[in-house]
Coordinates of C-alpha atoms in Angstrom, one line a residue:
Chain A
X1 CA 51.0 -31.8 28.7
X2 CA 53.5 -29.4 26.8
X3 CA 52.0 -27.1 24.3
X4 CA 54.7 -27.5 21.6
X5 CA 56.3 -30.8 21.1
X6 CA 59.0 -32.3 18.8
X7 CA 59.8 -35.7 17.9
X8 CA 62.1 -37.3 18.1
X9 CA 64.2 -35.5 21.1
X10 CA 67.3 -37.1 19.8
X11 CA 68.4 -38.7 16.7
X12 CA 71.7 -40.2 15.3
X13 CA 71.8 -40.8 11.3
X14 CA 74.1 -41.2 8.7
X15 CA 75.2 -39.2 5.8
X16 CA 73.0 -39.3 2.9
X17 CA 70.0 -40.3 5.0
X18 CA 66.6 -38.8 4.6
X19 CA 65.2 -37.5 8.2
X20 CA 62.2 -35.8 9.2
X21 CA 61.8 -33.8 12.4
X22 CA 58.3 -33.4 13.6
X23 CA 56.5 -30.6 15.4
X24 CA 53.2 -30.4 16.9
X25 CA 51.3 -27.8 18.9
X26 CA 48.1 -27.5 21.0
X27 CA 48.1 -23.6 21.3
X28 CA 46.1 -23.1 18.2
X29 CA 48.7 -20.7 16.8
X30 CA 48.7 -20.0 13.1
X31 CA 52.5 -19.1 12.8
X32 CA 55.2 -21.9 13.2
X33 CA 59.1 -21.7 12.9
X34 CA 62.1 -23.9 12.5
X35 CA 65.3 -22.8 13.9
X36 CA 68.8 -24.4 14.2
X37 CA 71.2 -23.9 17.0
X38 CA 74.9 -24.2 16.6
X39 CA 77.6 -23.2 19.3
X40 CA 78.9 -19.9 18.9
X41 CA 76.0 -19.0 16.3
X42 CA 73.1 -18.9 18.3
X43 CA 69.6 -19.7 16.8
X44 CA 69.2 -19.1 13.1
X45 CA 65.8 -19.5 11.3
X46 CA 65.3 -22.3 8.6
X47 CA 61.7 -21.9 7.7
X48 CA 58.5 -20.3 8.8
X49 CA 54.9 -20.8 8.0
X50 CA 52.0 -18.4 8.5
X51 CA 49.4 -21.1 7.8
X52 CA 49.1 -24.2 5.9
X53 CA 49.3 -22.6 2.4
X54 CA 51.9 -20.1 3.4
X55 CA 55.7 -21.2 3.6
X56 CA 58.6 -19.2 3.6
X57 CA 62.5 -19.6 3.5
X58 CA 64.4 -18.2 6.2
X59 CA 68.1 -17.5 6.8
X60 CA 69.5 -20.8 6.2
X61 CA 66.9 -23.0 4.2
X62 CA 69.4 -24.8 1.8
X63 CA 69.5 -28.5 2.3
X64 CA 66.2 -28.4 4.2
X65 CA 62.5 -28.7 3.1
X66 CA 59.3 -28.4 5.1
X67 CA 55.7 -29.4 5.0
X68 CA 52.6 -27.9 6.9
X69 CA 50.3 -30.8 7.1
X70 CA 47.6 -28.9 9.4
X71 CA 47.7 -25.8 11.6
X72 CA 49.2 -27.9 14.3
X73 CA 51.9 -29.7 12.6
X74 CA 55.0 -28.5 10.9
X75 CA 57.7 -31.0 9.7
X76 CA 61.5 -30.1 8.9
X77 CA 63.0 -32.7 6.5
X78 CA 66.9 -33.4 5.4
X79 CA 66.5 -34.8 2.1
X80 CA 70.1 -36.1 2.2
X81 CA 71.8 -35.2 5.6
X82 CA 75.4 -34.3 5.7
X83 CA 77.6 -33.8 8.9
X84 CA 77.3 -29.9 9.0
X85 CA 73.8 -30.3 9.6
X86 CA 74.7 -31.8 13.2
X87 CA 72.9 -29.2 15.4
X88 CA 69.9 -28.6 17.9
X89 CA 66.8 -28.0 16.0
X90 CA 63.8 -26.0 17.5
X91 CA 60.3 -25.4 16.6
X92 CA 58.4 -22.4 17.6
X93 CA 55.0 -21.2 17.4
X94 CA 53.3 -17.7 17.7
X95 CA 49.8 -16.1 17.1
X96 CA 49.3 -14.0 13.8
X97 CA 50.5 -10.4 14.0
X98 CA 48.2 -7.8 15.2
X99 CA 46.7 -9.2 18.4
X100 CA 48.1 -9.3 21.9
X101 CA 51.1 -11.2 22.5
X102 CA 52.1 -11.2 18.9
X103 CA 55.6 -10.9 19.7
X104 CA 55.9 -13.8 21.7
X105 CA 57.3 -17.3 20.5
X106 CA 56.9 -20.6 22.3
X107 CA 59.6 -23.0 21.6
X108 CA 59.5 -26.9 21.7
X109 CA 62.0 -28.8 23.6
X110 CA 64.4 -29.3 20.7
X111 CA 65.5 -32.2 18.8
X112 CA 69.5 -32.9 19.0
X113 CA 70.3 -34.2 15.6
X114 CA 73.8 -36.0 14.9
X115 CA 74.6 -36.8 11.4
X116 CA 77.7 -39.3 11.0
Chain B
X1 CA 69.2 -6.9 7.9
X2 CA 69.2 -6.9 11.5
X3 CA 72.3 -8.3 13.7
X4 CA 72.5 -9.1 17.4
X5 CA 76.0 -9.3 19.1
X6 CA 76.9 -10.7 22.6
X7 CA 80.3 -9.9 23.3
X8 CA 80.8 -12.2 26.1
X9 CA 81.0 -15.8 25.4
X10 CA 81.2 -16.9 29.0
X11 CA 80.6 -15.3 32.5
X12 CA 81.0 -16.7 35.8
X13 CA 79.7 -15.4 39.2
X14 CA 79.2 -16.4 42.8
X15 CA 75.8 -17.1 44.2
X16 CA 73.9 -14.2 45.5
X17 CA 76.0 -11.6 43.5
X18 CA 74.7 -9.3 40.6
X19 CA 75.7 -10.0 36.9
X20 CA 75.1 -8.1 33.8
X21 CA 75.1 -9.4 30.2
X22 CA 75.8 -7.2 27.3
X23 CA 74.1 -7.2 24.1
X24 CA 74.2 -4.8 21.1
X25 CA 72.1 -4.8 18.0
X26 CA 72.0 -3.1 14.7
X27 CA 68.9 -2.2 12.8
X28 CA 67.6 0.6 10.7
X29 CA 63.9 -0.1 12.1
X30 CA 62.2 2.3 14.7
X31 CA 59.7 -0.3 16.1
X32 CA 60.6 -3.4 17.3
X33 CA 61.0 -6.0 20.3
X34 CA 64.1 -7.1 22.2
X35 CA 64.3 -10.3 24.4
X36 CA 66.3 -12.2 26.6
X37 CA 65.9 -15.9 26.5
X38 CA 67.7 -18.3 28.8
X39 CA 68.5 -22.0 28.1
X40 CA 69.2 -24.0 31.0
X41 CA 71.0 -27.6 30.7
X42 CA 67.5 -29.1 29.8
X43 CA 67.8 -27.1 26.6
X44 CA 64.5 -25.7 26.7
X45 CA 64.2 -22.1 25.7
X46 CA 62.6 -19.8 28.1
X47 CA 61.6 -16.4 27.9
X48 CA 63.3 -14.2 30.6
X49 CA 62.1 -10.7 29.6
X50 CA 60.9 -8.6 27.0
X51 CA 61.1 -4.7 25.9
X52 CA 59.3 -2.9 23.5
X53 CA 61.5 -0.2 21.6
X54 CA 58.8 2.5 21.7
X55 CA 58.6 2.3 25.6
X56 CA 61.4 4.3 27.3
X57 CA 61.0 2.6 30.7
X58 CA 63.2 -0.5 31.2
X59 CA 61.5 -3.7 31.6
X60 CA 61.7 -5.6 34.8
X61 CA 60.7 -9.2 35.9
X62 CA 61.6 -9.9 39.6
X63 CA 65.4 -10.3 39.8
X64 CA 65.7 -9.5 36.1
X65 CA 66.0 -6.1 34.9
X66 CA 67.2 -4.5 31.5
X67 CA 69.1 -1.3 30.6
X68 CA 67.7 -0.3 27.0
X69 CA 69.6 2.4 25.4
X70 CA 67.9 2.9 22.0
X71 CA 70.1 5.6 20.7
X72 CA 73.3 3.3 21.6
X73 CA 71.5 0.2 20.2
X74 CA 72.3 -1.5 23.5
X75 CA 70.2 -3.9 25.5
X76 CA 72.0 -5.5 28.7
X77 CA 70.4 -7.6 31.2
X78 CA 71.0 -7.5 34.9
X79 CA 70.3 -10.4 37.3
X80 CA 70.2 -9.4 41.0
X81 CA 70.8 -11.9 43.8
X82 CA 71.9 -14.7 41.2
X83 CA 70.9 -18.3 42.0
X84 CA 72.4 -21.6 41.0
X85 CA 69.3 -22.2 38.9
X86 CA 70.3 -19.2 36.8
X87 CA 73.0 -21.2 35.4
X88 CA 72.4 -21.3 31.6
X89 CA 73.1 -20.1 28.2
X90 CA 71.6 -16.6 27.8
X91 CA 70.4 -15.3 24.3
X92 CA 69.7 -11.8 23.4
X93 CA 67.2 -11.4 20.5
X94 CA 65.5 -9.0 18.2
X95 CA 62.2 -9.0 16.3
X96 CA 60.9 -6.4 13.9
X97 CA 57.5 -5.2 14.8
X98 CA 54.9 -6.5 12.3
X99 CA 55.6 -8.7 9.4
X100 CA 56.9 -12.3 9.6
X101 CA 57.9 -11.8 13.5
X102 CA 61.3 -13.6 12.9
X103 CA 63.6 -13.6 15.8
X104 CA 67.3 -12.7 15.3
X105 CA 69.4 -14.2 18.0
X106 CA 73.0 -13.3 19.3
X107 CA 75.6 -15.9 19.8
X108 CA 74.7 -16.5 23.5
X109 CA 76.6 -15.9 26.7
X110 CA 77.3 -19.1 28.8
X111 CA 76.5 -18.1 32.5
X112 CA 77.8 -20.0 35.5
X113 CA 76.7 -19.5 38.9
X114 CA 79.1 -20.9 41.5
X115 CA 78.0 -21.9 45.1

C-alpha cells in the first residue's frame, strides 16, 4: 500500500464551487506539505504543517485554506474555485528536522484538478 | 529568497546515450541540500539523487551522477546509458538546511529517450 495517498486522483469542478483535496499518510511523519504544479513553473509550496497545531503559509497561499485533522491527515480546500487554480496538486511528508533523513520529502500520487 | 533555474525546457537523446541536464540556483545560504526529482508519465514524483552542500564529493546513484559546483551555484545531472524508462519531466530542487524544510523547484526539463 502507498505510504502517502491523495483523494481524489482527478477532479473536474466549476467556477465558484468549494472543493477539498485530501491527503493521508502512514509514514508517521510530523511534517506535511501541499504543492501545486503548473507547466513551466515547476512545483510551488501552498501550505505546510509541522504538526496538528502548527500550520504555515507557503509561497502561493491566496485562495486556499488547509486543515490538519490529525497527524496523518492534511486537507487542502479551495473555498471558491477559479479557472487559474487548474493544476496538479501534490501532498508531501517528511520527518521533523534534526533526525536522519530530514531532508527527504515523500510525495503522494497527485490530484489533477480542472476548474471550468 | 532562493531561486532555481533550469534553462533547458526540453531535451531528447537516443537510447544508451549520455545526457546532462543543467540547473543553477541562487542562495545566500551556506548549508543546504540539492535534489533531482523525476516525474514519469505516471506523474509520481520520484527522488533520483541528493547532494549535501557541505560535501565536496559529487553524489552518484547507479547511472545517475551530479556535477556540483558550489561556487558557481551549479548542479547538473548526468544520466549515463539512458533508457526508455528515463523519459520523464526532471526537476532540480533546493532545500535550506534546518527550518521548515521547504523545497524550491526549478521549472523542469522534459527529457525524452528515443529508441
